[in-house]
mmCIF file of C-alpha atoms and ligand atoms in Angstrom:
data_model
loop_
_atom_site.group_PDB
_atom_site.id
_atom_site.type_symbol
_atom_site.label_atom_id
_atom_site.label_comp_id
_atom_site.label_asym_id
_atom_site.label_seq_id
_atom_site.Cartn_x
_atom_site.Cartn_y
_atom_site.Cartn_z
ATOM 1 C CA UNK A 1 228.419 231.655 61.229
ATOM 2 C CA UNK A 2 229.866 230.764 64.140
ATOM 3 C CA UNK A 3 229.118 227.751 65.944
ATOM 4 C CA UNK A 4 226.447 227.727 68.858
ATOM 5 C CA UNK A 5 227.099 226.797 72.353
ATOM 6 C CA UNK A 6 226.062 223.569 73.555
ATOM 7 C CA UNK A 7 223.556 223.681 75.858
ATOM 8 C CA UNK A 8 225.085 222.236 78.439
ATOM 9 C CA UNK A 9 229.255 221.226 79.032
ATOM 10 C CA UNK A 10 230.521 219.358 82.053
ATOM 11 C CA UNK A 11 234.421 218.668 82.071
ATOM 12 C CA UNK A 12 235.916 216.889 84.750
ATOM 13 C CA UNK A 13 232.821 216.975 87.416
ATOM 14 C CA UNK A 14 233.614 215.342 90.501
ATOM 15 C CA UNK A 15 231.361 214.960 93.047
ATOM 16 C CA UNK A 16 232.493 214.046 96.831
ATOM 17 C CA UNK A 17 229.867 214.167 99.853
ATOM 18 C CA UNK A 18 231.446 214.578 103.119
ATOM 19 C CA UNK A 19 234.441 215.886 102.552
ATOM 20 C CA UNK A 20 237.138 216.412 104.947
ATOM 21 C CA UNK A 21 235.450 213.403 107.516
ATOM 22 C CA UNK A 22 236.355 209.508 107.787
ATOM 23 C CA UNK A 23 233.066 208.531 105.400
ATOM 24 C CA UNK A 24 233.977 211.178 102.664
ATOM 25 C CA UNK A 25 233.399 209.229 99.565
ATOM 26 C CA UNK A 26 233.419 210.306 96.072
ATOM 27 C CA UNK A 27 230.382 209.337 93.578
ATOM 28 C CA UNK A 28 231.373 211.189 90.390
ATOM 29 C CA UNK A 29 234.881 210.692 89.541
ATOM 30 C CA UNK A 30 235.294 212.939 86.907
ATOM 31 C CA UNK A 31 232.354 213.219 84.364
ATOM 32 C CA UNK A 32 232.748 215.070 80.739
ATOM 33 C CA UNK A 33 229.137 215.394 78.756
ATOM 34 C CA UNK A 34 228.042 218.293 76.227
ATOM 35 C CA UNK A 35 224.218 218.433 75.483
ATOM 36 C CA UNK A 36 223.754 220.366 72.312
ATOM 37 C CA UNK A 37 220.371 222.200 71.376
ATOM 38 C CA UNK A 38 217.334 219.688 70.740
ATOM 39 C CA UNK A 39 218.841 216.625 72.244
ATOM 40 C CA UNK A 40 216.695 214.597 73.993
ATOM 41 C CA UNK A 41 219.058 211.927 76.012
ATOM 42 C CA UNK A 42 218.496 209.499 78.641
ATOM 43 C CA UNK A 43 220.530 209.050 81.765
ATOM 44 C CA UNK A 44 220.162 205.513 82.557
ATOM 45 C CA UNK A 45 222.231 203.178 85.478
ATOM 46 C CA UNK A 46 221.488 201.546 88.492
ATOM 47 C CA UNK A 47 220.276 202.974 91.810
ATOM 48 C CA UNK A 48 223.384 204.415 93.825
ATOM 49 C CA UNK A 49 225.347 204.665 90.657
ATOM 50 C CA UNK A 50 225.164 208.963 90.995
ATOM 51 C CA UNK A 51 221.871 210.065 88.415
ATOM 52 C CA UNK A 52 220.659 212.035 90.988
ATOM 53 C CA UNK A 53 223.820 213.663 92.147
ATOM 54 C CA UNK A 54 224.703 214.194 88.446
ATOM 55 C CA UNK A 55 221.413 216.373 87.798
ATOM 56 C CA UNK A 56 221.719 218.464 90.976
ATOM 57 C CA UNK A 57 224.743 219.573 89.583
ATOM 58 C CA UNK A 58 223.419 220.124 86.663
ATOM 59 C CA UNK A 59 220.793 221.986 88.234
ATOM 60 C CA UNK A 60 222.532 224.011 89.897
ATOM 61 C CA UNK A 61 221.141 222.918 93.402
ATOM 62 C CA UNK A 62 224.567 221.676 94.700
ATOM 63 C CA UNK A 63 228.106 222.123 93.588
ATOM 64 C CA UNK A 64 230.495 219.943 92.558
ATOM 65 C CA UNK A 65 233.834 219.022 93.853
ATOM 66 C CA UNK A 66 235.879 219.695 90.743
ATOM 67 C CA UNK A 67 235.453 220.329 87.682
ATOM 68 C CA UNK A 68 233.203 222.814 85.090
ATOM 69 C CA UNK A 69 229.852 222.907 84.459
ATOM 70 C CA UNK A 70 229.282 225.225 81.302
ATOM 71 C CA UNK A 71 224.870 226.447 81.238
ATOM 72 C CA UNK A 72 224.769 227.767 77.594
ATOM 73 C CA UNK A 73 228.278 228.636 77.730
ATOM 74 C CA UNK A 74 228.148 230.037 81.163
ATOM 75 C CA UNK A 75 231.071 228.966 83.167
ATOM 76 C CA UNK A 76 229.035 228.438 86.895
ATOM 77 C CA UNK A 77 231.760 227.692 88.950
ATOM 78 C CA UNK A 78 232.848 231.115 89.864
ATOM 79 C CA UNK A 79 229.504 232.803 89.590
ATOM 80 C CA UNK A 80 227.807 234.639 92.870
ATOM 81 C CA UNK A 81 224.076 233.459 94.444
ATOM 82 C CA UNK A 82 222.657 236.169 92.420
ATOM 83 C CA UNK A 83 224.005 235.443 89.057
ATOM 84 C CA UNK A 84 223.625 231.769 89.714
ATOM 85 C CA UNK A 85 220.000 231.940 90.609
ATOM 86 C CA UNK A 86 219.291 234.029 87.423
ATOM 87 C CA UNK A 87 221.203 231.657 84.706
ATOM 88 C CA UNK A 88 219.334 229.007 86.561
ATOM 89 C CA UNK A 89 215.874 230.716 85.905
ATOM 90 C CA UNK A 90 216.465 231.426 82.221
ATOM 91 C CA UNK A 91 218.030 228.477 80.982
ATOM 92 C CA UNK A 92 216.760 225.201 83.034
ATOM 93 C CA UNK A 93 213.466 223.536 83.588
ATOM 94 C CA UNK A 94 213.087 220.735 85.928
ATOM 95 C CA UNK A 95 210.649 217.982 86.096
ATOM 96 C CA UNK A 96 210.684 215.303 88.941
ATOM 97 C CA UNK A 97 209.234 212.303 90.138
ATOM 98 C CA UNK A 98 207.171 213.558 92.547
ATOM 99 C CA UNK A 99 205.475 216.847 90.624
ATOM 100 C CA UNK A 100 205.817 219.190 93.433
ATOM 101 C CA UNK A 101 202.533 221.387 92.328
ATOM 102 C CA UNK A 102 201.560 224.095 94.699
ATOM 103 C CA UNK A 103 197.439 222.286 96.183
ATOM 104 C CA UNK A 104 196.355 225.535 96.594
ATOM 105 C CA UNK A 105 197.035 226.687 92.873
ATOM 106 C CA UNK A 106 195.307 225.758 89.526
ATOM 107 C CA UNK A 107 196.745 223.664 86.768
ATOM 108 C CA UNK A 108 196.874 226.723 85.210
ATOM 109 C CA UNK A 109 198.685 229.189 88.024
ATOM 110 C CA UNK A 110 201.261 226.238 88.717
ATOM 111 C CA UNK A 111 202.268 226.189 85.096
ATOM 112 C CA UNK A 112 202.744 229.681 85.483
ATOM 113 C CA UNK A 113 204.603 229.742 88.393
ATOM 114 C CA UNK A 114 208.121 229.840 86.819
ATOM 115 C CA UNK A 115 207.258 232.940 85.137
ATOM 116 C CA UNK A 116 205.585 234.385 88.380
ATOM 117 C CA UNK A 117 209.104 234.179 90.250
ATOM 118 C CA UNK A 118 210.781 235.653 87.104
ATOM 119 C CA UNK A 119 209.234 238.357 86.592
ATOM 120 C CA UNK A 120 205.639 239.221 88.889
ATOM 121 C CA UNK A 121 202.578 239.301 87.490
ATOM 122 C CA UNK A 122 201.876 236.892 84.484
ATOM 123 C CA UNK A 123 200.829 239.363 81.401
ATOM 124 C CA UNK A 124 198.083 237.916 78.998
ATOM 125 C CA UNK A 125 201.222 236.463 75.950
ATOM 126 C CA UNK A 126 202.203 234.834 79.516
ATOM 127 C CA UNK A 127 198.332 233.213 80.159
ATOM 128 C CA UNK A 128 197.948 232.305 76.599
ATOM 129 C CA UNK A 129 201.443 230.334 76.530
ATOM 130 C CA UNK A 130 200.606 228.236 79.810
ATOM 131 C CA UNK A 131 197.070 227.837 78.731
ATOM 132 C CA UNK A 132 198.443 226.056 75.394
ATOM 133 C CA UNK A 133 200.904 223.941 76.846
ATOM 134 C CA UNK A 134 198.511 222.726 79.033
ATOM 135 C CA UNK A 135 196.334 221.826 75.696
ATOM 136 C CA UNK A 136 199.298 220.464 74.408
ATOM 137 C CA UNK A 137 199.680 217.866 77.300
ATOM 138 C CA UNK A 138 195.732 217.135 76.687
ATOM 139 C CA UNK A 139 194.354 218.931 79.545
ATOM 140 C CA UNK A 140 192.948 222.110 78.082
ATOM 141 C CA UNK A 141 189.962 221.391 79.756
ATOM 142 C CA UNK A 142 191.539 220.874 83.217
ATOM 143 C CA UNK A 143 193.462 224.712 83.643
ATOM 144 C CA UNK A 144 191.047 225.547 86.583
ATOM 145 C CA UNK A 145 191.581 222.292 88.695
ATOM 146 C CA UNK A 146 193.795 221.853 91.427
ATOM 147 C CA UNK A 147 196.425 218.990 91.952
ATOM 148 C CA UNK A 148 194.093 217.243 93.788
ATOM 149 C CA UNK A 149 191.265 216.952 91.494
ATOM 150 C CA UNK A 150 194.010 215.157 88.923
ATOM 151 C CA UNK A 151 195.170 212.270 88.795
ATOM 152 C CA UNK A 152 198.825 211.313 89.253
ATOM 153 C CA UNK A 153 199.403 211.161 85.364
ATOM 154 C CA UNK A 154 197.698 214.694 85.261
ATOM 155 C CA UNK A 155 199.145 216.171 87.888
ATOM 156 C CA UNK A 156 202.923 214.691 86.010
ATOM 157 C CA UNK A 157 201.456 216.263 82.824
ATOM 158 C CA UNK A 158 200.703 219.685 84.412
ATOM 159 C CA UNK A 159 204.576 219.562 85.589
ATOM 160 C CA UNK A 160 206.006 218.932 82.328
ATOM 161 C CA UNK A 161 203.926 222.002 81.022
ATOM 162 C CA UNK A 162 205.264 224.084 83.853
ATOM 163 C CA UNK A 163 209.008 223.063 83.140
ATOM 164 C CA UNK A 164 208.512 224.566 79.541
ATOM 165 C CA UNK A 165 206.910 227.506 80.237
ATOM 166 C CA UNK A 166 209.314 229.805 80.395
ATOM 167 C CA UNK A 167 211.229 228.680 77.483
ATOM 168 C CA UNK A 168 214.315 227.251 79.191
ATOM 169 C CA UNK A 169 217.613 225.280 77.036
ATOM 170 C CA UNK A 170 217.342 222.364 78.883
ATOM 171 C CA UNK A 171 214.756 220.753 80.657
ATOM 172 C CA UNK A 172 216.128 218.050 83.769
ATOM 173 C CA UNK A 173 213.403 215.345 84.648
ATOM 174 C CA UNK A 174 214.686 212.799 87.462
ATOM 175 C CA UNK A 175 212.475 209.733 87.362
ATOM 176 C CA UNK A 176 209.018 212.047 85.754
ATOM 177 C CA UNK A 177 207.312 208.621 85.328
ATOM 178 C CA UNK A 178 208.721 206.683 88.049
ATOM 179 C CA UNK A 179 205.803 206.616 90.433
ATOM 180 C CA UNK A 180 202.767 206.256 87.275
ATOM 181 C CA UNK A 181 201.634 202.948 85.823
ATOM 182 C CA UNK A 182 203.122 201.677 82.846
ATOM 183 C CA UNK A 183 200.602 203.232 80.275
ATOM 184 C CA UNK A 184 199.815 206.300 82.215
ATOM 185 C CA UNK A 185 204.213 206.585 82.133
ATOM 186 C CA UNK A 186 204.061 206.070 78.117
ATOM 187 C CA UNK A 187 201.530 208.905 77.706
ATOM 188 C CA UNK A 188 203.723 211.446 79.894
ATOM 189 C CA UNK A 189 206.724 210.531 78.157
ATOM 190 C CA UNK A 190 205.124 210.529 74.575
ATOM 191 C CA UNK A 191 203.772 214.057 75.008
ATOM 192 C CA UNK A 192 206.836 215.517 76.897
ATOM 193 C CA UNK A 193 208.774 213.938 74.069
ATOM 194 C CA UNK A 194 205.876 215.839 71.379
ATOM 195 C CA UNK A 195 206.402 218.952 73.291
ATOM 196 C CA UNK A 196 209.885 218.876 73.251
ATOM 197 C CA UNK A 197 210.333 218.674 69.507
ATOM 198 C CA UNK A 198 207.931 221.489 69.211
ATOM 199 C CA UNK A 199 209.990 224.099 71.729
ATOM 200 C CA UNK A 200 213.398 222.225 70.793
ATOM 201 C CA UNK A 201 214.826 222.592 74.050
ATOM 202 C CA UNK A 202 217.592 219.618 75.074
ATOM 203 C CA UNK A 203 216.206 217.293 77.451
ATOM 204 C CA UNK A 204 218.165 215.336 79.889
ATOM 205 C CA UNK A 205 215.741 212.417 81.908
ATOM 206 C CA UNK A 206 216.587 209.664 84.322
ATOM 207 C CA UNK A 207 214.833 206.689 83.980
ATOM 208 C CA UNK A 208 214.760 203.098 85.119
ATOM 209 C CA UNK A 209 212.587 202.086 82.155
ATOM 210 C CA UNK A 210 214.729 200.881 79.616
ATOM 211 C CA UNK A 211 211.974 200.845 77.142
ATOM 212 C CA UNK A 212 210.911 204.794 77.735
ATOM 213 C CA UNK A 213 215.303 205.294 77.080
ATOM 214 C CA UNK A 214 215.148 203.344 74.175
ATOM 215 C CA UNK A 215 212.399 205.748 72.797
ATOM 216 C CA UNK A 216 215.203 208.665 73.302
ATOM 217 C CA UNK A 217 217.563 210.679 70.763
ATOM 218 C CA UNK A 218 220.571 209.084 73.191
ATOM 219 C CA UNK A 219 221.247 206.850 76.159
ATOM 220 C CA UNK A 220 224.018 207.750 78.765
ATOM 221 C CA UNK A 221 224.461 205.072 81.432
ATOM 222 C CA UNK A 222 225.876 205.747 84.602
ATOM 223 C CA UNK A 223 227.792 203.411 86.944
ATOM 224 C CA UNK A 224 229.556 203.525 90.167
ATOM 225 C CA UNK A 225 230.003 207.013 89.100
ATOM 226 C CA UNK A 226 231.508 206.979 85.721
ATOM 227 C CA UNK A 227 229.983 207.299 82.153
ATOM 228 C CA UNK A 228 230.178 203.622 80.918
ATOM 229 C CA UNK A 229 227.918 204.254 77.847
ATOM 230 C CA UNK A 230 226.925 207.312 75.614
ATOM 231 C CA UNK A 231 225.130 205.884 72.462
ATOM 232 C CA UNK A 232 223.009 207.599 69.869
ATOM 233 C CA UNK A 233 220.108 206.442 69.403
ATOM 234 C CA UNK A 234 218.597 206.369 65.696
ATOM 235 C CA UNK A 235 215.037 205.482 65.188
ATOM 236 C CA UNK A 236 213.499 204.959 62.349
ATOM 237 C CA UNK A 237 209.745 206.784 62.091
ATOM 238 C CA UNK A 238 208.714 208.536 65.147
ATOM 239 C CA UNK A 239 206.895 206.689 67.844
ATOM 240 C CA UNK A 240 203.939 207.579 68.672
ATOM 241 C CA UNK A 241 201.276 205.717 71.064
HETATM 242 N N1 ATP B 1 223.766 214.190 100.443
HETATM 243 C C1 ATP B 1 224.455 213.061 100.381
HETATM 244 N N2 ATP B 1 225.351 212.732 101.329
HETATM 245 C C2 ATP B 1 226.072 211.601 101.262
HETATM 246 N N3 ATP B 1 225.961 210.692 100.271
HETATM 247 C C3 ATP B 1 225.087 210.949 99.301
HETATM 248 C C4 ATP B 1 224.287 212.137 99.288
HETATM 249 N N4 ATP B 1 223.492 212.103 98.196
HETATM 250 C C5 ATP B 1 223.791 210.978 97.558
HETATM 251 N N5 ATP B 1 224.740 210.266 98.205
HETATM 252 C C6 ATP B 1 225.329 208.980 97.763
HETATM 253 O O1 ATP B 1 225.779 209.123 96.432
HETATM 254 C C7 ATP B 1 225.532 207.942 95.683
HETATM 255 C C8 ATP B 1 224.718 208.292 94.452
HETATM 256 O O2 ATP B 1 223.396 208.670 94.843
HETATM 257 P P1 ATP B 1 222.310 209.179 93.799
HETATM 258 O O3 ATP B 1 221.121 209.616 94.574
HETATM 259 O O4 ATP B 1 222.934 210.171 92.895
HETATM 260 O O5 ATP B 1 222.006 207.826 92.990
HETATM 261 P P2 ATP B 1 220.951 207.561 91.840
HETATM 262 O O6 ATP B 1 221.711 207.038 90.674
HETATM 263 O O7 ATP B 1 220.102 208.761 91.623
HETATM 264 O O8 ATP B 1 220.091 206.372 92.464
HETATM 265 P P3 ATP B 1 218.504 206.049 92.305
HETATM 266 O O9 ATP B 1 218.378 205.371 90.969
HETATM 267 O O10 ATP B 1 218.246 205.094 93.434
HETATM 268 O O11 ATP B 1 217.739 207.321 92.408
HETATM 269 C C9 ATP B 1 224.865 206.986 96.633
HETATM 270 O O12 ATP B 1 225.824 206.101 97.132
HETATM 271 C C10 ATP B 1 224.310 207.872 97.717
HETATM 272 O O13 ATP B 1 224.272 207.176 98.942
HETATM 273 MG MG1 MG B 2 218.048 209.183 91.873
#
């Protein structure tokens, strides 16, 4: 059988902001990565050293300056809005520091929201899948409350549910923990980690918690722009909290 494509391929990304004026400066000089299927890796490296930049890519949100990024074996350099747009919506699921939910939308309708700007009108298959990830991430109970009757762990929870609903390849989380308490951090990344062997989707996070990327398959470390470190990591049981 032939073998599948990695998730994601970059090759040669370079990333420049202002280009063309007297403070153009270049903060990826020329990354190569390849994400295969069920990874779940860390992007680790100080503040300013590009993590951000590197996911935007990634995410299609900006482009880069050179190089290829490959979304399950989709060369997106040359592709239109349009086609862009639609890889983007099948294949990646994004989770952030601040959880964006919609305040005037249950748990429940912001998990489905990816699927609502697919395809319209979430069908019952669609209902039942949200409604058990949001089990999954222990708030079963909480599917009719808004954002603000959560707490900040909840509300992070509820985000992580709403990055997998739609089945995406890879799932991009900048900093999902960065603005919880240390224990309310652990729980978020213990059960995004649960779900994510469940729905064995590849997972790329950033994260300034060296103990949450120790906890990871792998740990890429980014600095000043360049991959300094890609190590796997190999644990011995599961850990679980
Ligand atoms: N839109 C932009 N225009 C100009 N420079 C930018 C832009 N976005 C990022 N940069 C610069 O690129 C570098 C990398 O920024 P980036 O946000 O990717 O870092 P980071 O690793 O995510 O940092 P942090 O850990 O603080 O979030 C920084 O020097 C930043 O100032
Ligand atoms: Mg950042």
């Amino acid at each position: 059988m032939p073998e599948r494509d990695p998730v994601l391929r970059l090759s040669g990304v370079r990333k420049s902001f202002n280009v063309g004026r007297p403070n153009e400066a270049e903060v990826l000089h020329g990354i190569d990565l390849t994400l295969p299927r069920g990874d779940f890796a860390a992007l680790i490296g100080p503040s300013g050293s590009g993590k951000s930049t590197l996911l935007n890519l990634i995410a299609q949100l900006d482009a880069p300056t050179a190089g290829e990024i490959l979304l399950d074996g989709h060369a997106t350099r040359t592709l239109d809005d349009t086609a862009r747009t639609a890889l983007r919506r099948r294949t990646l699921g994004f989770v952030f520091q601040f959880h964006h939910l919609i305040p005037a939308f249950t748990a429940l309708e912001n998990v489905l929201m990816p699927l609502m700007i697919a395809g319209g009108r979430p069908d019952a298959a669609a209902r039942d899948r949200a409604q058990a990830l949001l089990h999954e991430v222990g708030l079963g109970e909480h599917a009719g409350k808004r954002p603000t009757e959560l707490s900040g762990g909840q509300q992070q929870r509820v985000a992580v549910a709403r990055a997998l609903v739609h089945r995406p390849l890879l799932v991009v989380a900048d900093e999902p923990t960065g603005n919880l308490d240390t224990q309310t951090a652990d729980t978020v990344f213990d059960l995004f980690r649960r779900v994510h062997d469940r729905e064995g989707c590849a997972v790329l996070v950033v994260t300034h918690d060296a103990r949450l990327a120790e906890t990871c398959d792998r740990r890429i470390r980014l600095v000043d722009g360049f991959i300094v470190e890609d190590t796997a990591l190999h644990h011995t049981q599961n850990q679980s909290s």
